[in-house]
Short mmCIF file of C-alpha atoms and ligand atoms in Angstrom, two decimals:
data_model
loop_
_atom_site.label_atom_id
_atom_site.label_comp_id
_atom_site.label_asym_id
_atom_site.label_seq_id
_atom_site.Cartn_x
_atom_site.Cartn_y
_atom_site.Cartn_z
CA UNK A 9 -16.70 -48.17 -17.72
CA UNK A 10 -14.20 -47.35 -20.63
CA UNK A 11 -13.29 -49.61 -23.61
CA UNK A 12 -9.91 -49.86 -24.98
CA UNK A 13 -9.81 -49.55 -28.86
CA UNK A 14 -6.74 -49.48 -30.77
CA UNK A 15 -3.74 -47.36 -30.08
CA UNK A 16 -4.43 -47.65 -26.64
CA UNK A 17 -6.74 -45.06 -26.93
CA UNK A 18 -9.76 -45.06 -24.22
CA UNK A 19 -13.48 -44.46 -25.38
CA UNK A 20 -15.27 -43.41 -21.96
CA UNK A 21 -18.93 -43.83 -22.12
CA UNK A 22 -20.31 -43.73 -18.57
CA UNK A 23 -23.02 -41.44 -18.31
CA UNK A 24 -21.98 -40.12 -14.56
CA UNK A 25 -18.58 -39.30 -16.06
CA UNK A 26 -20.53 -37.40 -19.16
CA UNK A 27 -22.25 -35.24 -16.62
CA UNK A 28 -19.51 -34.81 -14.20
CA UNK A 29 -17.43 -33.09 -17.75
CA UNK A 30 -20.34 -31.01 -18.39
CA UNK A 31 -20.47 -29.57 -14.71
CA UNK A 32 -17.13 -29.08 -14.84
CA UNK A 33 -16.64 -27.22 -17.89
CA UNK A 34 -20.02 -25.00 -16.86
CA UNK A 35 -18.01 -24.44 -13.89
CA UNK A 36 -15.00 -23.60 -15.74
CA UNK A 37 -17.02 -21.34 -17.90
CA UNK A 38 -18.66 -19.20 -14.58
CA UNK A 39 -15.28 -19.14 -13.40
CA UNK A 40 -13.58 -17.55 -16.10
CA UNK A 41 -16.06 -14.95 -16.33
CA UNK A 42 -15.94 -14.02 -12.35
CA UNK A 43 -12.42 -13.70 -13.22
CA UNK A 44 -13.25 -10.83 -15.92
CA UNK A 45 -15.63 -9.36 -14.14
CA UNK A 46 -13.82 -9.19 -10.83
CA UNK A 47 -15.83 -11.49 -8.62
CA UNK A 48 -13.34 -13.73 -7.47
CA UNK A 49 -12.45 -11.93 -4.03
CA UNK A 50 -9.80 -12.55 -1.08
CA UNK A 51 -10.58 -12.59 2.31
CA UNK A 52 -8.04 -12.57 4.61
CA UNK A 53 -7.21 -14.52 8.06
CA UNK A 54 -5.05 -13.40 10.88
CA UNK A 55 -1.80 -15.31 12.63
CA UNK A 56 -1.16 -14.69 15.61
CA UNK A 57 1.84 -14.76 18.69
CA UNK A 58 0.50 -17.30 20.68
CA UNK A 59 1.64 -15.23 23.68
CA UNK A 60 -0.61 -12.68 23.88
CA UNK A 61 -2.66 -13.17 20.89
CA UNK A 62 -1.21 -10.49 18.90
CA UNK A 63 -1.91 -10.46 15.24
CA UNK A 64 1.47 -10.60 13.36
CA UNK A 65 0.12 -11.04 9.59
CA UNK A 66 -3.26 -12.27 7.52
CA UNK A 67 -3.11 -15.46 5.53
CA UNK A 68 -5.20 -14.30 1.55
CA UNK A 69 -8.25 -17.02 0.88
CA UNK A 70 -9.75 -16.77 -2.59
CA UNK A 71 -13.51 -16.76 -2.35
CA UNK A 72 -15.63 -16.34 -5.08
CA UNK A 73 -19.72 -16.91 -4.77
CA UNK A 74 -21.58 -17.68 -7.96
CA UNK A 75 -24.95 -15.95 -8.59
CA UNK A 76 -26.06 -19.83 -9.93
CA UNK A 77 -24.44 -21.64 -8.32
CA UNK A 78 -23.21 -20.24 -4.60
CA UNK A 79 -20.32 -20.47 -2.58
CA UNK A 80 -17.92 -22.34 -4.49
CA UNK A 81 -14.67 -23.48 -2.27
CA UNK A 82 -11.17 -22.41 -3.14
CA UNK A 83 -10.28 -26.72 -2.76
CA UNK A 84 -12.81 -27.06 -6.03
CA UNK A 85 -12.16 -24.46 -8.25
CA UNK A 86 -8.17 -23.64 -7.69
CA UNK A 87 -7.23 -26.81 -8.67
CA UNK A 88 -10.26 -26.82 -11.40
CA UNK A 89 -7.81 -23.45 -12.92
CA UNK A 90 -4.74 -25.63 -12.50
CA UNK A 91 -6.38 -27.95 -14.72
CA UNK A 92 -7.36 -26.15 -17.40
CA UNK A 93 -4.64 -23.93 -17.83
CA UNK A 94 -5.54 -20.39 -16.33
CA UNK A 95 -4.21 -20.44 -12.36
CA UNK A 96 -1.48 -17.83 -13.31
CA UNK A 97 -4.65 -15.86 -14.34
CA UNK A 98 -6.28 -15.96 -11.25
CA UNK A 99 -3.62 -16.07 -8.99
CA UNK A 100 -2.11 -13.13 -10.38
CA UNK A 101 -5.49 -11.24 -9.71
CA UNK A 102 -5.70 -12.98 -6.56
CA UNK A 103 -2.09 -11.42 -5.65
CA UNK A 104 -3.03 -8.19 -6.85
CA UNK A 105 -6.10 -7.60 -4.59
CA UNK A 106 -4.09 -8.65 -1.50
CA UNK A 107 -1.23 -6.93 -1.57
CA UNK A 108 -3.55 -3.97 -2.09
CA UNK A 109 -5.56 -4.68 1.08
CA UNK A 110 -1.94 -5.15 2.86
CA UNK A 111 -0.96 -1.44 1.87
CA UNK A 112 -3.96 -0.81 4.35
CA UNK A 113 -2.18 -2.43 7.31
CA UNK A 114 0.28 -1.16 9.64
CA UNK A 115 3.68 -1.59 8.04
CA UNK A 116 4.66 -4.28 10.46
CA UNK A 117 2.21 -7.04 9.31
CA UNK A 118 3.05 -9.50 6.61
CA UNK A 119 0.81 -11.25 3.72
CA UNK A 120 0.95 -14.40 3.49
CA UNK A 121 -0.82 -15.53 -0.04
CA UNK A 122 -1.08 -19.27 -1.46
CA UNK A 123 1.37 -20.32 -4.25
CA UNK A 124 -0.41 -22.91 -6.59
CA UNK A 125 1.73 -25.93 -7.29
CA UNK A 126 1.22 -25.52 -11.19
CA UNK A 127 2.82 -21.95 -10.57
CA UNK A 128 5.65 -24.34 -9.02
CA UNK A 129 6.77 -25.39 -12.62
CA UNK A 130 6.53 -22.26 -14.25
CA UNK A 131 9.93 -20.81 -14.30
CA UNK A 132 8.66 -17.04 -14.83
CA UNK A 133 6.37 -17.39 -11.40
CA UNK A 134 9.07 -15.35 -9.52
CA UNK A 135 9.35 -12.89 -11.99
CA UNK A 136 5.51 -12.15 -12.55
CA UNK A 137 5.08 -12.27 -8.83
CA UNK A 138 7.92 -9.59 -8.09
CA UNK A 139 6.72 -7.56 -10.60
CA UNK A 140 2.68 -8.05 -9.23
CA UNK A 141 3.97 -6.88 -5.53
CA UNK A 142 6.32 -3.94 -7.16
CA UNK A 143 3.68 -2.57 -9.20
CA UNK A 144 1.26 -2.13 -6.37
CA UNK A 145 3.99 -1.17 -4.06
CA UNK A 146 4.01 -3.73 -1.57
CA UNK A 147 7.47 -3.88 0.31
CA UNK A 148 8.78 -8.06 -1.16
CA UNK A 149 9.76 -8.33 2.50
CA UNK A 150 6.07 -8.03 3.43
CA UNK A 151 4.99 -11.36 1.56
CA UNK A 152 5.20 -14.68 2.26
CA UNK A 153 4.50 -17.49 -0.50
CA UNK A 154 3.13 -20.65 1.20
CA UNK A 155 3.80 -23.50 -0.99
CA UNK A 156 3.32 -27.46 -0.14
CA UNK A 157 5.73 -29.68 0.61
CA UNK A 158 3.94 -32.33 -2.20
CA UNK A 159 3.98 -28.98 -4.75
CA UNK A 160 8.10 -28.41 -4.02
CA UNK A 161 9.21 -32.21 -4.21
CA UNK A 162 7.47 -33.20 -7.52
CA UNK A 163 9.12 -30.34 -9.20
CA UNK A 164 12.16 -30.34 -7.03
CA UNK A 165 14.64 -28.17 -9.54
CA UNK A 166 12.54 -25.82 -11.14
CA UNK A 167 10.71 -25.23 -7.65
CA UNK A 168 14.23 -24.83 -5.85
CA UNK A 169 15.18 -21.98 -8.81
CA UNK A 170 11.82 -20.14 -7.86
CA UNK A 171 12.23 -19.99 -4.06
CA UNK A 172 16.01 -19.05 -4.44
CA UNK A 173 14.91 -15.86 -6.89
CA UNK A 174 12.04 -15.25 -4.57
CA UNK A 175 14.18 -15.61 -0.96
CA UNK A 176 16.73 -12.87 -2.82
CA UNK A 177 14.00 -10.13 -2.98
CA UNK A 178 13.16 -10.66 0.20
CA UNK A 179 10.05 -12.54 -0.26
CA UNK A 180 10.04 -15.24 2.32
CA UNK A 181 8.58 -18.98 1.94
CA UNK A 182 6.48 -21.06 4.07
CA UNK A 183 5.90 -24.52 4.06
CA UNK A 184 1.72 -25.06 4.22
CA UNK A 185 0.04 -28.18 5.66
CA UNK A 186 2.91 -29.78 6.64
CA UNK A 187 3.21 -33.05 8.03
CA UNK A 188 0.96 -34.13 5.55
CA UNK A 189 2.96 -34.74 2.16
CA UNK A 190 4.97 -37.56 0.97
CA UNK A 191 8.26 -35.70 1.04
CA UNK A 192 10.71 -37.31 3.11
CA UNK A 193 12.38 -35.24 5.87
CA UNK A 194 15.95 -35.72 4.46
CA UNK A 195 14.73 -34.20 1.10
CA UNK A 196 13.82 -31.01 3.08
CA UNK A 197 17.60 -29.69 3.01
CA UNK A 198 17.80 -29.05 -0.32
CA UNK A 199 15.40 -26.30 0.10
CA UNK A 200 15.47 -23.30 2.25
CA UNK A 201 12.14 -21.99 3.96
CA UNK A 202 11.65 -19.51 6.69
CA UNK A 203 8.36 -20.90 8.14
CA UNK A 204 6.32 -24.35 8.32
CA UNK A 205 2.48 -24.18 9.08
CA UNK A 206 1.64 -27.72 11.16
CA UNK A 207 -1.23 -28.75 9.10
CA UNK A 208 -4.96 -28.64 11.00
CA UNK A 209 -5.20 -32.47 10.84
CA UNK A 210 -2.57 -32.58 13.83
CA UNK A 211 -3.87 -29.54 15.56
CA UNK A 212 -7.24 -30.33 15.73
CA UNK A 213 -6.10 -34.08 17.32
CA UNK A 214 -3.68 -32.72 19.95
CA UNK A 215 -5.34 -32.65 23.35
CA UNK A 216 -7.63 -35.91 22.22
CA UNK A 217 -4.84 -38.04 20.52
CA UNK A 218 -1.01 -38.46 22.23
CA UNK A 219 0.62 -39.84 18.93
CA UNK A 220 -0.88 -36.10 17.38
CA UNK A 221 0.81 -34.37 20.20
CA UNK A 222 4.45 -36.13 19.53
CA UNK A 223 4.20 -35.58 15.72
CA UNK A 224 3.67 -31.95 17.05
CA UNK A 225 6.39 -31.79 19.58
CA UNK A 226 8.48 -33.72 17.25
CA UNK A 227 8.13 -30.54 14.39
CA UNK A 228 8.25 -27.82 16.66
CA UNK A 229 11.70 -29.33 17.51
CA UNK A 230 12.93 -29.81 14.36
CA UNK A 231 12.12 -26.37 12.99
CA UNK A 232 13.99 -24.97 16.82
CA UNK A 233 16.71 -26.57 15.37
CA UNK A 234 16.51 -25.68 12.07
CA UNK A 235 16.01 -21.76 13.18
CA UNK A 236 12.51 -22.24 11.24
CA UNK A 237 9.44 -20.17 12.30
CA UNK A 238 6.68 -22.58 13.00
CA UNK A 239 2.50 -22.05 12.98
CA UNK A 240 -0.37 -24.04 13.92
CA UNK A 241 -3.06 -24.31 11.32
CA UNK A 242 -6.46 -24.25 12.22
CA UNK A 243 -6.74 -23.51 15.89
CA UNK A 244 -10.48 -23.57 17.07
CA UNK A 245 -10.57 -23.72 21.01
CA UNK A 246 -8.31 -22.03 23.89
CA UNK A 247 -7.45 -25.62 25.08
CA UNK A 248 -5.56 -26.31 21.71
CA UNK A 249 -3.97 -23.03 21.70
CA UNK A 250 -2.52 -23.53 25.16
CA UNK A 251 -1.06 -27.17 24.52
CA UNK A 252 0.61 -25.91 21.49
CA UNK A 253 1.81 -22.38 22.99
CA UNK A 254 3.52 -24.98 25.98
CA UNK A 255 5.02 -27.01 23.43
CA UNK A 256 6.88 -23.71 22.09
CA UNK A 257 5.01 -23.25 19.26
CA UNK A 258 5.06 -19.44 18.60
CA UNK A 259 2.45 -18.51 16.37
CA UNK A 260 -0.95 -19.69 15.70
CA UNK A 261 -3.99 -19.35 12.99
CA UNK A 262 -7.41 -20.91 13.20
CA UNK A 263 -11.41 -20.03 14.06
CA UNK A 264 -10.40 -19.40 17.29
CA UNK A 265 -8.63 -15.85 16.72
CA UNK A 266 -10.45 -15.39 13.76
CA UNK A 267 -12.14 -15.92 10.95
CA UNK A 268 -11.38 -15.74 6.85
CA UNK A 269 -12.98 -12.31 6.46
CA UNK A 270 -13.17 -9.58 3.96
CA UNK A 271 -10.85 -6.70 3.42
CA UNK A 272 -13.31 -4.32 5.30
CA UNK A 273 -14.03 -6.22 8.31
CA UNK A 274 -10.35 -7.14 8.40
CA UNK A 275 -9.54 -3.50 8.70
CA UNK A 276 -11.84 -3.33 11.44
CA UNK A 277 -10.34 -6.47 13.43
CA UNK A 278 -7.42 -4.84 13.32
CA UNK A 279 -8.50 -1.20 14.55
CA UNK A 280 -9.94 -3.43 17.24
CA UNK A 281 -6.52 -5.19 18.09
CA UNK A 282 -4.35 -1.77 18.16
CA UNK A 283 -6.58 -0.58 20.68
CA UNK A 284 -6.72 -3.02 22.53
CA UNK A 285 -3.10 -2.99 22.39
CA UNK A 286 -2.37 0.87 22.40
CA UNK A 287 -1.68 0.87 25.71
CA UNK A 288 1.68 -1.21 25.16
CA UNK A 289 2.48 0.65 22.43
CA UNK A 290 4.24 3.88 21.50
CA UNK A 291 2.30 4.82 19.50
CA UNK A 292 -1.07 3.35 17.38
CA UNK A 293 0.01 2.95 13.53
CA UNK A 294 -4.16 3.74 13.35
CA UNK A 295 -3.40 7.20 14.95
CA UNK A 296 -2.05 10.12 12.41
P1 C2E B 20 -4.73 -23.71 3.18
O1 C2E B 20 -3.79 -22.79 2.50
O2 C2E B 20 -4.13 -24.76 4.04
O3 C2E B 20 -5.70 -22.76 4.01
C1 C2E B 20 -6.23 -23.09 5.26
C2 C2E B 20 -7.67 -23.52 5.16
O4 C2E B 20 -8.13 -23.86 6.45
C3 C2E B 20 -8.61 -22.44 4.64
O5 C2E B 20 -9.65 -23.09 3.92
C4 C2E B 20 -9.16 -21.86 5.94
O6 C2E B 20 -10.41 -21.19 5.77
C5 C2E B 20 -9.30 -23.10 6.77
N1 C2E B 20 -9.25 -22.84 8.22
C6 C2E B 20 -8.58 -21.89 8.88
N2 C2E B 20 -8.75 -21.99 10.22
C7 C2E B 20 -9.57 -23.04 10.41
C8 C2E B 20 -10.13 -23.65 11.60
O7 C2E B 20 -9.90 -23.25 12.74
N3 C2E B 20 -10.94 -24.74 11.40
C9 C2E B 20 -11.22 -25.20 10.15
N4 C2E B 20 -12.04 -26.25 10.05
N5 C2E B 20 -10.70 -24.67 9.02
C10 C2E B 20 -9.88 -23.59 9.15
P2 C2E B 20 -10.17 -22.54 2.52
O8 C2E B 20 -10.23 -21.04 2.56
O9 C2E B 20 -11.39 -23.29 2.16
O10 C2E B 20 -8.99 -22.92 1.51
C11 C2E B 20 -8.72 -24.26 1.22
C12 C2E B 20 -7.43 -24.38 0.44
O11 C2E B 20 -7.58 -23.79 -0.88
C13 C2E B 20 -6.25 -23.66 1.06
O12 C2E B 20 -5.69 -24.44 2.10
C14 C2E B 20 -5.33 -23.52 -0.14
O13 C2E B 20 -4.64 -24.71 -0.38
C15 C2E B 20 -6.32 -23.28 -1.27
N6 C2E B 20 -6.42 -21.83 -1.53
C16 C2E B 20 -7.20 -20.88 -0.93
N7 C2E B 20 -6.99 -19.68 -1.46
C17 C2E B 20 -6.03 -19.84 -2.42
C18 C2E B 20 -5.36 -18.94 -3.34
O14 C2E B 20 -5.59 -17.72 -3.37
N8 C2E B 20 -4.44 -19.50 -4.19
C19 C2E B 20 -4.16 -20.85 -4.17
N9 C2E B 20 -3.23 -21.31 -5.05
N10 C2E B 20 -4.75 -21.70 -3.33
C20 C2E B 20 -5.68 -21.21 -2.46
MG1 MG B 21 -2.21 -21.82 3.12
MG1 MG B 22 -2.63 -24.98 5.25
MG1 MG B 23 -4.67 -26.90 3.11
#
């Protein structure tokens, strides 16, 4: 319950809302200091060709586990940093650590790392991300910035100015979670992406749920048409990868192929997968 006094100004007095503050700015506390002291980590998932299940790229997940108070997810505390002011902080240390686990990875592959939509207003986010992926010497061409469709339409201009400088270096841009905004379709040509990710919530409905399966057939024509490379989010059984491979749908990312998982064991999935594909292959980018 709140009381208005004067000035329009709002005294807030519930006791929940007290302790909720505190938790949050104990969490905001633990979180700045994981940030100093390195905690904060990225793991890394694969995406895949549908076709034969060949990784083409990793998708960077921030995960950071508190000594007091555990696993804390990425959905709480990201937008906990947007809030109070330090997501170009962590993102940029975020950035840093995977485009140094991508320098690992055969050349080929591409990063794919998580643009916040706070960074989305900040008209030196190109600039400080360029100069993140130049100082580690990670080939621009090599990233991807996935950014939501919500993030890109409520700061339409200064988003549009971002993507442009980005798309010039070679950095490419991928629309996350889609179908689930409130952007309108016709507002989608004033921006230019290279990729949309179908977001899980239609995936994970498709061989139960028809209406799922049209909204899916429905994108995966669009972005045809559009000459827009299109992934399915959050693939967990052979059945859903199937349907969506014989709708067209190219590439694919869920539990299913794999896993978020650190930069060692991600190294070791993929000494797996060239092996298992070194028979196709000239050569094996593993092999010296
Ligand atoms: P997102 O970018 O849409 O990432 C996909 C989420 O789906 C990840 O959750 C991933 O672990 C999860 N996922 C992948 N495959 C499956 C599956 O088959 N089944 C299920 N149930 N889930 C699957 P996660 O890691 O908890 O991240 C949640 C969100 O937090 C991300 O959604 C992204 O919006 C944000 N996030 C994560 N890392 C970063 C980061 O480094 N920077 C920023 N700005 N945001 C991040
Ligand atoms: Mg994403
Ligand atoms: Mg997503
Ligand atoms: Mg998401």
């Amino acid at each position: 319950r709140s009381k208005r006094r004067g000035r329009g100004q709002i005294t807030v007095y519930s006791r929940e809302i007290a302790q909720e503050m505190r938790r949050s700015t104990q969490l905001e506390q633990a979180l700045r200091n994981a940030i100093i002291n390195d905690a904060v980590d990225t793991h890394f998932q694969p995406i895949v060709s549908l076709a034969d299940g060949k990784v083409l790229g990793f998708e960077a997940l921030a995960r950071w586990i508190d000594p007091d108070l555990g696993f804390v997810s990425p959905a709480i505390f990201v937008p906990l940093a947007e809030d109070r002011g330090f997501i170009d902080t962590l993102s940029e240390t975020l950035l840093r650590k995977a485009a140094e686990a991508a320098l690992t990875w055969p050349r080929e592959l591409f990063l794919s790392f998580n643009l916040s939509s706070v960074q989305l207003t900040d008209s030196s986010t190109a600039a400080r991300t360029l100069s993140i992926v130049n100082s580690v010497g990670l080939d621009p061409s090599r990233l991807e910035l996935e950014i939501t469709e919500t993030a890109v339409m409520s700061s339409a201009d200064m988003a549009g100015r971002i993507i442009a400088e980005l798309r010039q270096a070679g950095v490419r841009i991928s629309l996350d979670d889609f179908g689930t905004g409130q952007s309108s379709l016709g507002r989608l040509r004033e921006f230019t992406f290279d990729k949309v990710k179908i977001d899980r919530a239609f995936v994970s409905a498709i061989t139960t749920d028809t209406t799922s399966e049209h909204i899916v057939r429905a994108i995966i024509t669009m972005c045809e048409g559009l000459k827009l490379h299109v992934v399915a989010e959050g693939i967990e059984t052979l059945a859903e990868a199937t349907r969506l491979q014989a709708l067209g749908c190219t590439m694919g990312q869920g539990y299913y192929f794999g896993r978020p998982a650190d930069a060692m064991a991600t190294l070791r999935y993929l000494s797996r997968q060239y092996s298992d594909f070194a028979g196709r292959r000239q050569s094996s980018p593993f092999s010296s």
